[in-house]
Tab-separated table of C-alpha atoms in Angstrom:
chain	number	residue	atom	x	y	z
A	4	MET	CA	-16.112	47.745	-13.902
A	5	ALA	CA	-12.689	46.745	-12.596
A	6	THR	CA	-9.631	48.631	-13.817
A	7	TRP	CA	-6.098	47.297	-13.425
A	8	ASN	CA	-2.706	48.891	-13.825
A	9	SER	CA	-1.025	45.680	-14.960
A	10	GLU	CA	-1.699	42.073	-15.861
A	11	GLN	CA	-0.021	41.001	-12.621
A	12	GLU	CA	-2.425	43.142	-10.614
A	13	ALA	CA	-5.377	41.766	-12.563
A	14	ARG	CA	-4.265	38.177	-11.943
A	15	GLN	CA	-3.868	38.812	-8.256
A	16	GLN	CA	-7.332	40.300	-7.874
A	17	ILE	CA	-8.926	37.526	-9.920
A	18	LYS	CA	-7.247	34.886	-7.755
A	19	GLU	CA	-8.361	36.677	-4.600
A	20	LEU	CA	-11.929	36.484	-5.862
A	21	VAL	CA	-11.482	32.784	-6.633
A	22	ALA	CA	-10.220	32.229	-3.082
A	23	GLU	CA	-13.288	34.011	-1.723
A	24	TYR	CA	-15.474	31.849	-3.972
A	25	TYR	CA	-13.877	28.713	-2.547
A	26	HIS	CA	-14.453	29.782	1.035
A	27	ASP	CA	-18.039	30.858	0.345
A	28	PHE	CA	-19.218	27.961	-1.803
A	29	LYS	CA	-16.796	24.994	-1.804
A	30	GLU	CA	-15.287	24.832	1.670
A	31	LYS	CA	-16.957	22.292	3.944
A	32	LYS	CA	-18.240	24.120	6.980
A	33	GLU	CA	-20.372	21.565	8.796
A	34	PRO	CA	-18.758	18.702	10.741
A	35	TYR	CA	-19.550	15.130	9.787
A	36	LYS	CA	-22.798	13.753	11.198
A	37	GLU	CA	-23.177	10.036	11.785
A	38	GLY	CA	-25.019	8.381	8.936
A	39	GLU	CA	-23.941	10.830	6.234
A	40	ARG	CA	-22.476	9.265	3.107
A	41	ILE	CA	-18.840	8.166	3.390
A	42	THR	CA	-17.241	7.644	-0.016
A	43	TYR	CA	-14.226	5.395	-0.496
A	44	ALA	CA	-12.250	8.368	-1.815
A	45	ALA	CA	-12.578	12.066	-2.549
A	46	ARG	CA	-10.546	15.075	-3.603
A	47	VAL	CA	-8.916	17.013	-0.769
A	48	PHE	CA	-8.180	20.577	-1.854
A	49	ASP	CA	-8.603	24.223	-0.924
A	50	GLU	CA	-8.405	27.658	-2.496
A	51	LYS	CA	-4.743	27.156	-3.457
A	52	GLU	CA	-5.562	24.513	-6.084
A	53	MET	CA	-8.403	26.643	-7.463
A	54	CYS	CA	-6.137	29.689	-7.669
A	55	ALA	CA	-3.378	27.695	-9.375
A	56	LEU	CA	-5.906	26.378	-11.896
A	57	THR	CA	-7.055	29.965	-12.505
A	58	ASP	CA	-3.461	31.099	-12.984
A	59	ALA	CA	-2.911	28.416	-15.635
A	60	ALA	CA	-6.226	29.243	-17.321
A	61	LEU	CA	-5.231	32.901	-17.554
A	62	ASP	CA	-1.995	31.872	-19.292
A	63	PHE	CA	-4.225	30.093	-21.824
A	64	TRP	CA	-1.261	27.951	-22.852
A	65	LEU	CA	-3.544	24.886	-22.472
A	66	THR	CA	-1.059	22.138	-23.353
A	67	THR	CA	2.037	21.108	-21.357
A	68	GLY	CA	3.889	24.212	-20.169
A	69	ARG	CA	5.481	25.945	-17.205
A	70	PHE	CA	3.361	24.238	-14.535
A	71	ALA	CA	4.088	20.815	-16.014
A	72	ASP	CA	7.798	21.622	-15.997
A	73	GLU	CA	7.564	22.707	-12.367
A	74	PHE	CA	5.641	19.622	-11.319
A	75	GLU	CA	7.989	17.195	-13.077
A	76	LYS	CA	10.999	18.846	-11.454
A	77	GLU	CA	9.521	18.938	-7.941
A	78	PHE	CA	7.979	15.466	-8.169
A	79	ALA	CA	11.251	13.926	-9.339
A	80	LYS	CA	13.069	15.626	-6.481
A	81	TRP	CA	10.478	14.491	-3.950
A	82	ILE	CA	10.258	10.837	-4.989
A	83	GLY	CA	13.999	10.590	-5.618
A	84	VAL	CA	14.495	10.003	-9.356
A	85	LYS	CA	16.358	11.792	-12.121
A	86	TYR	CA	13.515	11.913	-14.642
A	87	ALA	CA	9.736	12.278	-14.299
A	88	HIS	CA	7.319	12.796	-17.191
A	89	LEU	CA	3.657	13.707	-16.890
A	90	VAL	CA	1.009	11.914	-18.933
A	91	ASN	CA	-2.775	12.159	-19.069
A	92	SER	CA	-3.592	9.190	-16.797
A	93	GLY	CA	-2.142	6.336	-14.774
A	94	SER	CA	-3.304	3.923	-17.471
A	95	SER	CA	-1.375	5.953	-20.052
A	96	ALA	CA	1.613	5.856	-17.717
A	97	ASN	CA	1.486	2.048	-17.780
A	98	LEU	CA	1.110	2.081	-21.555
A	99	ILE	CA	4.165	4.307	-21.966
A	100	ALA	CA	6.175	2.321	-19.428
A	101	PHE	CA	5.549	-0.929	-21.277
A	102	MET	CA	5.937	0.460	-24.808
A	103	THR	CA	9.245	2.030	-23.831
A	104	LEU	CA	10.572	-1.489	-23.294
A	105	THR	CA	9.619	-2.475	-26.850
A	106	ALA	CA	12.068	0.025	-28.373
A	107	PRO	CA	14.732	-1.457	-30.685
A	108	GLU	CA	17.364	0.741	-29.005
A	109	LEU	CA	17.285	-1.740	-26.104
A	110	GLY	CA	18.926	-4.469	-28.199
A	111	GLU	CA	18.617	-7.976	-26.775
A	112	ARG	CA	16.459	-6.687	-23.915
A	113	GLN	CA	13.805	-5.295	-26.268
A	114	ILE	CA	10.386	-6.828	-25.603
A	115	LYS	CA	9.090	-8.290	-28.854
A	116	ARG	CA	5.756	-9.824	-29.756
A	117	GLY	CA	5.582	-13.288	-28.231
A	118	ASP	CA	7.870	-12.414	-25.330
A	119	GLU	CA	6.530	-12.908	-21.812
A	120	VAL	CA	5.840	-10.508	-18.942
A	121	ILE	CA	5.170	-11.852	-15.442
A	122	THR	CA	2.225	-10.190	-13.695
A	123	VAL	CA	-0.900	-10.966	-11.643
A	124	ALA	CA	-4.568	-11.385	-12.567
A	125	CYS	CA	-5.748	-9.894	-9.278
A	126	GLY	CA	-5.516	-6.184	-9.926
A	127	PHE	CA	-6.414	-3.341	-12.240
A	128	PRO	CA	-6.632	-4.246	-15.950
A	129	THR	CA	-4.445	-1.486	-17.378
A	130	THR	CA	-1.366	-2.988	-15.733
A	131	VAL	CA	-1.866	-5.879	-18.166
A	132	THR	CA	-3.673	-4.304	-21.140
A	133	PRO	CA	-0.564	-2.868	-22.881
A	134	VAL	CA	1.107	-6.280	-22.814
A	135	ILE	CA	-1.832	-8.000	-24.526
A	136	GLN	CA	-2.495	-5.204	-27.009
A	137	TYR	CA	1.132	-5.220	-28.145
A	138	GLY	CA	1.164	-8.973	-28.661
A	139	ALA	CA	3.391	-9.948	-25.764
A	140	ILE	CA	2.215	-12.669	-23.375
A	141	PRO	CA	1.255	-11.946	-19.773
A	142	VAL	CA	2.092	-14.778	-17.404
A	143	PHE	CA	-0.255	-14.702	-14.427
A	144	VAL	CA	0.972	-15.667	-10.967
A	145	ASP	CA	-1.095	-16.055	-7.798
A	146	VAL	CA	-1.065	-13.602	-4.886
A	147	THR	CA	-0.946	-13.914	-1.100
A	148	VAL	CA	-3.537	-13.094	1.552
A	149	PRO	CA	-3.569	-10.850	3.587
A	150	GLN	CA	-0.910	-8.872	1.679
A	151	TYR	CA	-2.780	-9.163	-1.655
A	152	ASN	CA	0.447	-9.011	-3.658
A	153	ILE	CA	2.340	-11.399	-5.922
A	154	ASP	CA	3.401	-14.727	-4.386
A	155	VAL	CA	7.153	-14.519	-4.897
A	156	THR	CA	7.587	-18.251	-4.321
A	157	LYS	CA	5.953	-18.768	-7.733
A	158	LEU	CA	8.307	-16.517	-9.724
A	159	GLU	CA	10.817	-19.173	-10.782
A	160	ASP	CA	7.993	-21.438	-11.970
A	161	ALA	CA	6.665	-18.583	-14.119
A	162	LEU	CA	10.029	-18.025	-15.812
A	163	SER	CA	10.728	-19.193	-19.369
A	164	GLU	CA	13.270	-18.474	-22.066
A	165	LYS	CA	10.827	-15.854	-23.393
A	166	THR	CA	10.509	-13.857	-20.137
A	167	LYS	CA	11.644	-10.246	-20.518
A	168	ALA	CA	9.978	-8.323	-17.680
A	169	VAL	CA	7.954	-8.255	-14.488
A	170	MET	CA	5.181	-5.631	-14.421
A	171	ILE	CA	3.026	-5.561	-11.293
A	172	ALA	CA	1.259	-3.109	-9.010
A	173	HIS	CA	1.655	-2.414	-5.311
A	174	THR	CA	-1.822	-3.250	-4.000
A	175	LEU	CA	-3.725	-0.380	-2.346
A	176	GLY	CA	-0.538	1.057	-0.881
A	177	ASN	CA	0.875	-2.236	0.359
A	178	PRO	CA	4.095	-2.957	-1.570
A	179	PHE	CA	4.870	-6.327	-3.107
A	180	ASP	CA	8.013	-8.077	-1.878
A	181	LEU	CA	10.500	-5.814	-3.611
A	182	THR	CA	13.463	-7.581	-2.042
A	183	GLN	CA	12.617	-10.869	-3.752
A	184	VAL	CA	11.147	-9.453	-6.964
A	185	LYS	CA	14.101	-7.154	-7.569
A	186	ALA	CA	16.587	-9.961	-6.856
A	187	PHE	CA	14.688	-12.235	-9.270
A	188	CYS	CA	14.795	-9.570	-12.012
A	189	GLU	CA	18.493	-8.908	-11.493
A	190	LYS	CA	19.288	-12.629	-11.515
A	191	HIS	CA	17.546	-13.151	-14.865
A	192	ASN	CA	18.259	-9.740	-16.449
A	193	LEU	CA	14.568	-8.773	-16.540
A	194	TRP	CA	12.990	-5.335	-16.609
A	195	LEU	CA	10.993	-4.373	-13.514
A	196	VAL	CA	8.058	-1.987	-13.945
A	197	GLU	CA	6.425	-0.863	-10.698
A	198	ASP	CA	2.813	0.169	-11.143
A	199	ASN	CA	2.833	2.605	-8.231
A	200	CYS	CA	-0.578	4.120	-8.986
A	201	ASP	CA	-2.102	2.954	-5.688
A	202	ALA	CA	0.995	3.307	-3.510
A	203	LEU	CA	2.472	6.767	-3.975
A	204	GLY	CA	4.372	7.671	-0.828
A	205	THR	CA	4.960	4.084	0.332
A	206	GLN	CA	8.476	3.426	1.595
A	207	TYR	CA	10.404	0.177	1.312
A	208	THR	CA	13.757	-0.839	2.784
A	209	ILE	CA	16.300	-3.198	1.199
A	210	ASN	CA	19.646	-3.851	2.916
A	211	GLY	CA	19.254	-0.773	5.106
A	212	GLU	CA	18.386	1.574	2.227
A	213	THR	CA	14.902	3.114	2.292
A	214	LYS	CA	13.321	4.499	-0.881
A	215	PHE	CA	9.854	5.204	-2.203
A	216	THR	CA	8.082	2.486	-4.152
A	217	GLY	CA	8.207	3.215	-7.855
A	218	THR	CA	11.933	3.973	-7.654
A	219	TRP	CA	13.323	0.479	-7.015
A	220	GLY	CA	12.541	-0.850	-10.488
A	221	ASP	CA	13.532	0.366	-13.936
A	222	ILE	CA	10.331	2.402	-14.414
A	223	GLY	CA	7.627	3.539	-12.003
A	224	THR	CA	4.149	4.837	-12.796
A	225	SER	CA	1.647	6.954	-10.869
A	226	SER	CA	-1.969	8.071	-11.278
A	227	PHE	CA	-3.477	11.409	-10.318
A	228	TYR	CA	-7.106	10.458	-10.898
A	229	PRO	CA	-9.388	12.042	-8.227
A	230	PRO	CA	-9.579	9.008	-5.876
A	231	HIS	CA	-5.803	8.617	-5.776
A	232	HIS	CA	-3.252	9.811	-3.241
A	233	MET	CA	-3.128	13.228	-4.894
A	234	THR	CA	-5.032	14.523	-7.877
A	235	MET	CA	-4.949	16.571	-11.050
A	236	GLY	CA	-8.389	15.357	-12.075
A	237	GLU	CA	-6.936	13.216	-14.816
A	238	GLY	CA	-3.201	12.695	-14.995
A	239	GLY	CA	-0.317	10.329	-14.436
A	240	CYS	CA	3.467	10.153	-14.365
A	241	VAL	CA	6.230	7.870	-15.643
A	242	TYR	CA	9.596	8.034	-13.902
A	243	THR	CA	13.043	6.455	-14.103
A	244	ASN	CA	16.708	6.900	-13.282
A	245	ASN	CA	17.829	5.394	-16.599
A	246	PRO	CA	18.820	8.086	-19.159
A	247	LYS	CA	18.092	5.829	-22.148
A	248	LEU	CA	14.644	4.929	-20.829
A	249	HIS	CA	14.047	8.617	-20.076
A	250	ARG	CA	14.602	9.528	-23.716
A	251	LEU	CA	12.419	6.653	-24.922
A	252	ILE	CA	9.602	7.591	-22.531
A	253	LEU	CA	9.556	11.088	-24.008
A	254	SER	CA	9.506	9.726	-27.542
A	255	PHE	CA	6.611	7.329	-26.981
A	256	ARG	CA	4.669	9.984	-25.053
A	257	ASP	CA	5.223	12.648	-27.727
A	258	TRP	CA	4.058	11.051	-30.997
A	259	GLY	CA	7.068	8.695	-31.272
A	260	ARG	CA	9.286	11.468	-32.553
A	261	ASP	CA	13.056	11.227	-32.361
A	262	CYS	CA	13.468	14.844	-31.261
A	263	ILE	CA	13.074	15.651	-27.565
A	264	CYS	CA	13.467	19.414	-27.865
A	265	PRO	CA	11.017	21.149	-25.487
A	266	SER	CA	7.718	22.310	-26.938
A	267	GLY	CA	7.973	25.760	-28.496
A	268	ARG	CA	11.817	25.709	-28.588
A	269	ASP	CA	12.907	24.974	-32.132
A	270	ASN	CA	16.416	23.611	-32.696
A	271	PHE	CA	17.185	23.414	-28.972
A	272	CYS	CA	19.564	20.543	-29.754
A	273	GLY	CA	21.352	22.503	-32.498
A	274	HIS	CA	20.972	19.663	-35.033
A	275	ARG	CA	17.522	20.193	-36.466
A	276	PHE	CA	18.554	20.041	-40.143
A	277	ASP	CA	21.794	18.027	-40.295
A	278	GLY	CA	20.857	14.449	-39.379
A	279	GLN	CA	20.394	11.215	-41.299
A	280	PHE	CA	17.438	9.102	-40.150
A	281	GLY	CA	16.048	5.895	-41.653
A	282	GLU	CA	15.557	6.283	-45.385
A	283	LEU	CA	14.691	9.986	-45.163
A	284	PRO	CA	16.722	12.524	-47.116
A	285	ARG	CA	19.666	13.895	-45.120
A	286	GLY	CA	18.758	17.044	-43.218
A	287	TYR	CA	15.061	16.179	-42.905
A	288	ASP	CA	13.549	18.366	-40.160
A	289	HIS	CA	14.325	16.504	-36.924
A	290	LYS	CA	11.065	17.721	-35.344
A	291	TYR	CA	9.234	15.452	-37.772
A	292	VAL	CA	11.371	12.338	-37.571
A	293	TYR	CA	9.559	9.401	-35.942
A	294	SER	CA	11.647	6.618	-34.457
A	295	HIS	CA	8.746	4.809	-32.755
A	296	PHE	CA	5.032	4.238	-33.162
A	297	GLY	CA	4.095	6.606	-30.376
A	298	TYR	CA	1.188	8.567	-28.994
A	299	ASN	CA	0.230	12.017	-27.764
A	300	LEU	CA	-0.402	11.475	-24.058
A	301	LYS	CA	0.721	14.767	-22.562
A	302	VAL	CA	-1.067	16.445	-19.677
A	303	THR	CA	-2.507	19.968	-19.837
A	304	ASP	CA	-0.862	22.774	-17.892
A	305	MET	CA	-4.121	23.385	-16.042
A	306	GLN	CA	-3.987	19.878	-14.594
A	307	ALA	CA	-0.309	20.268	-13.738
A	308	ALA	CA	-1.019	23.529	-11.897
A	309	ILE	CA	-3.385	21.670	-9.568
A	310	GLY	CA	-0.735	19.001	-9.090
A	311	CYS	CA	1.865	21.567	-8.035
A	312	GLU	CA	-0.317	22.582	-5.095
A	313	GLN	CA	-1.324	19.004	-4.275
A	314	LEU	CA	2.329	17.997	-4.077
A	315	LYS	CA	2.900	20.568	-1.330
A	316	LYS	CA	0.133	18.985	0.737
A	317	PHE	CA	1.109	15.425	-0.065
A	318	PRO	CA	3.281	14.548	2.976
A	319	GLY	CA	0.321	15.439	5.197
A	320	PHE	CA	-1.985	13.325	3.044
A	321	ILE	CA	0.262	10.298	3.566
A	322	GLU	CA	0.317	10.653	7.330
A	323	ARG	CA	-3.454	11.032	7.515
A	324	ARG	CA	-3.946	7.893	5.420
A	325	ARG	CA	-1.713	5.971	7.820
A	326	HIS	CA	-3.582	7.355	10.814
A	327	ASN	CA	-6.961	6.390	9.352
A	328	TRP	CA	-5.814	2.891	8.383
A	329	GLU	CA	-4.383	2.196	11.820
A	330	ARG	CA	-7.500	3.519	13.597
A	331	LEU	CA	-9.771	1.363	11.442
A	332	HIS	CA	-7.581	-1.707	11.911
A	333	LYS	CA	-7.681	-1.345	15.682
A	334	ALA	CA	-11.471	-0.870	15.650
A	335	LEU	CA	-11.982	-4.095	13.662
A	336	GLU	CA	-9.602	-6.378	15.522
A	337	CYS	CA	-12.517	-7.602	17.648
A	338	VAL	CA	-14.126	-9.286	14.606
A	339	GLN	CA	-11.044	-11.041	13.220
A	340	ASP	CA	-12.781	-14.359	13.761
A	341	LYS	CA	-15.067	-13.383	10.862
A	342	LEU	CA	-12.876	-11.047	8.829
A	343	ILE	CA	-9.305	-11.258	7.561
A	344	LEU	CA	-7.721	-7.852	8.149
A	345	PRO	CA	-4.885	-6.540	5.962
A	346	GLU	CA	-1.223	-6.725	6.964
A	347	ALA	CA	1.605	-4.475	5.850
A	348	ALA	CA	4.421	-6.097	3.904
A	349	GLU	CA	7.681	-6.675	5.754
A	350	ASN	CA	10.287	-3.916	5.407
A	351	SER	CA	7.636	-1.401	4.399
A	352	ARG	CA	5.886	1.743	5.585
A	353	PRO	CA	2.793	1.898	3.396
A	354	SER	CA	0.996	4.976	2.150
A	355	TRP	CA	-2.391	3.275	2.251
A	356	PHE	CA	-4.873	3.753	-0.571
A	357	GLY	CA	-7.588	1.631	1.004
A	358	PHE	CA	-8.375	-0.921	3.701
A	359	LEU	CA	-8.759	-4.457	2.347
A	360	ILE	CA	-11.053	-6.916	4.111
A	361	SER	CA	-11.751	-10.568	3.327
A	362	VAL	CA	-14.762	-12.418	4.709
A	363	ARG	CA	-13.729	-15.744	6.236
A	364	PRO	CA	-15.712	-18.494	4.444
A	365	GLU	CA	-15.812	-20.571	7.630
A	366	SER	CA	-17.783	-17.755	9.294
A	367	GLY	CA	-20.793	-18.574	7.113
A	368	LEU	CA	-20.889	-14.979	5.890
A	369	LYS	CA	-21.149	-13.969	2.225
A	370	ARG	CA	-19.152	-11.018	0.933
A	371	ASN	CA	-22.076	-9.602	-1.042
A	372	ASP	CA	-24.359	-9.704	1.999
A	373	VAL	CA	-21.765	-7.878	4.071
A	374	THR	CA	-21.161	-5.168	1.469
A	375	ALA	CA	-24.897	-4.757	0.875
A	376	TYR	CA	-25.381	-4.010	4.592
A	377	ILE	CA	-22.453	-1.577	4.608
A	378	GLU	CA	-23.681	0.246	1.492
A	379	LYS	CA	-27.224	0.395	2.905
A	380	HIS	CA	-25.771	2.293	5.873
A	381	ASN	CA	-24.145	4.889	3.594
A	382	VAL	CA	-20.571	3.607	3.508
A	383	GLN	CA	-19.155	3.093	0.020
A	384	THR	CA	-17.324	-0.150	-0.737
A	385	ARG	CA	-15.177	-1.370	-3.601
A	386	LEU	CA	-13.931	-4.773	-4.766
A	387	LEU	CA	-10.258	-5.427	-5.428
A	388	PHE	CA	-10.682	-4.242	-9.006
A	389	SER	CA	-10.896	-7.153	-11.442
A	390	GLY	CA	-10.649	-9.850	-8.772
A	391	ASN	CA	-9.510	-12.289	-11.424
A	392	LEU	CA	-8.978	-10.522	-14.720
A	393	ILE	CA	-9.045	-13.760	-16.711
A	394	LYS	CA	-12.715	-14.252	-15.817
A	395	HIS	CA	-13.813	-10.945	-17.398
A	396	PRO	CA	-15.531	-10.542	-20.795
A	397	CYS	CA	-12.423	-8.925	-22.278
A	398	PHE	CA	-10.858	-12.412	-22.170
A	399	ASP	CA	-13.776	-14.162	-23.860
A	400	GLN	CA	-12.150	-14.240	-27.301
A	401	ILE	CA	-8.694	-15.223	-26.055
A	402	ARG	CA	-9.559	-17.426	-23.079
A	403	GLY	CA	-7.672	-20.698	-23.274
A	404	THR	CA	-5.423	-19.503	-26.113
A	405	ALA	CA	-1.691	-18.821	-26.265
A	406	ALA	CA	-2.367	-15.082	-25.784
A	407	TYR	CA	-1.607	-15.508	-22.066
A	408	ARG	CA	-0.319	-18.113	-19.651
A	409	VAL	CA	-1.068	-19.054	-16.045
A	410	ALA	CA	1.834	-20.270	-13.915
A	411	GLY	CA	0.540	-22.708	-11.305
A	412	ASN	CA	-2.938	-22.061	-9.947
A	413	LEU	CA	-4.735	-18.857	-8.982
A	414	GLU	CA	-6.258	-20.182	-5.769
A	415	ASN	CA	-5.901	-16.998	-3.732
A	416	THR	CA	-6.923	-14.881	-6.700
A	417	GLU	CA	-10.175	-16.859	-6.820
A	418	PHE	CA	-10.605	-16.428	-3.071
A	419	ILE	CA	-10.237	-12.642	-3.389
A	420	MET	CA	-12.664	-12.507	-6.302
A	421	ASN	CA	-15.330	-14.119	-4.111
A	422	ASN	CA	-14.587	-12.877	-0.590
A	423	THR	CA	-12.738	-9.556	-0.594
A	424	PHE	CA	-13.752	-5.888	-0.554
A	425	TRP	CA	-12.287	-2.618	0.657
A	426	VAL	CA	-13.213	0.731	2.115
A	427	GLY	CA	-11.421	4.045	1.988
A	428	VAL	CA	-8.954	5.804	4.280
A	429	TYR	CA	-8.494	8.989	2.242
A	430	PRO	CA	-7.109	12.061	4.066
A	431	GLY	CA	-10.444	13.887	4.111
A	432	MET	CA	-11.805	11.302	6.540
A	433	THR	CA	-12.137	12.387	10.160
A	434	ASP	CA	-11.907	10.131	13.208
A	435	GLU	CA	-15.707	10.315	13.471
A	436	MET	CA	-16.049	8.975	9.931
A	437	ILE	CA	-13.583	6.156	10.558
A	438	ASP	CA	-15.376	5.220	13.781
A	439	TYR	CA	-18.787	5.152	12.087
A	440	MET	CA	-17.406	3.068	9.251
A	441	ALA	CA	-15.932	0.572	11.732
A	442	LYS	CA	-19.235	0.440	13.608
A	443	VAL	CA	-21.153	-0.366	10.420
A	444	ILE	CA	-18.673	-3.070	9.373
A	445	ARG	CA	-18.882	-4.700	12.810
A	446	GLU	CA	-22.673	-4.623	12.630
A	447	ALA	CA	-22.572	-6.153	9.150
A	448	VAL	CA	-20.738	-9.243	10.344
A	449	GLU	CA	-22.340	-9.555	13.781
A	450	SER	CA	-25.934	-9.193	12.600
A	451	GLU	CA	-25.687	-12.007	10.067
């Protein structure tokens, strides 16, 4: 039986055993063999993440704690914002980002029920879900091919006297036209929420200034779900440079309370029992004053501990994604007569999440036939999420009502729904995997 002289010594020995466990049982030892399954995404980790998780488990703090504080600080520094707040998923990050803009503290810029938010139907549903659930009105605009992002020429047509915000995602690492979208928002005094869940690490340049996507708008969101650029298992983040929005984000994340004193630190602000709020008696405990209808969407410290180690590896992840995307693009250029290959947005350096491909209708090929061949040969494919969200069953009861609006037509959105798919470029992919994937895709379109 092990004996230790201190808790620190015990922790160290336990983590050394965990590291040995990783190397013995979790570390991949055999090189890739052609024909083995290639998933569109996977976790990339080593013993450091497992040891950090063990460290947090031994604390047994369980909820948000020291690792979450460390991650928020380091993430904010890395991405270049003043404030970053962890939540339990990217979808929760979008929920908090939107609900923050419904706060009465924002005065005339508060989003109220019936106000409009410009977005796209070609994307992931939880960019739009908070808008509909709150009772605001999403206004859907078409996208472009082969960038697969909002068509900025349609923005003015989507505008009305009720428009309060633009909330859209950067598609699979490729940023939307931030130059035009940001100028449009500034011109009309609109909020800009960047759903950055699929584009963490993408850089964009405006007027000679280069920043990460997610930091150009008023609020940015990220996801740390396992397939994403980095992972905590579940997890997400909401970030901003605006001190008022920072305080509101914390409130909506933490039950809607007015107090933002750190967990476990009573009366940090020094005014716990001397305030007057709403119709409560003066001096009511500030820890239990609720200024908003909020949630509890915090992350656990165990998840944050994994994130702390992932963040250290993240710059290397980005470069590998770029390498894989470029290698795959080059290998498929010979079949561009049958496939539309993706193109990076101008003024950008994407951190690619995936490689989007559209089957040219004039080729006579069908998307489903192509993906069936690719899947049969052990390469995983994905569609561009909802394709056209309006066509899904969740719209059945509101389809054709005033609950949403379409500005213009969704011609390219329809095209993507019927002709587009994507494959992965995650950093765990080797050149051999990329080459096999390209070979299978070429075969899929040449054999038809």
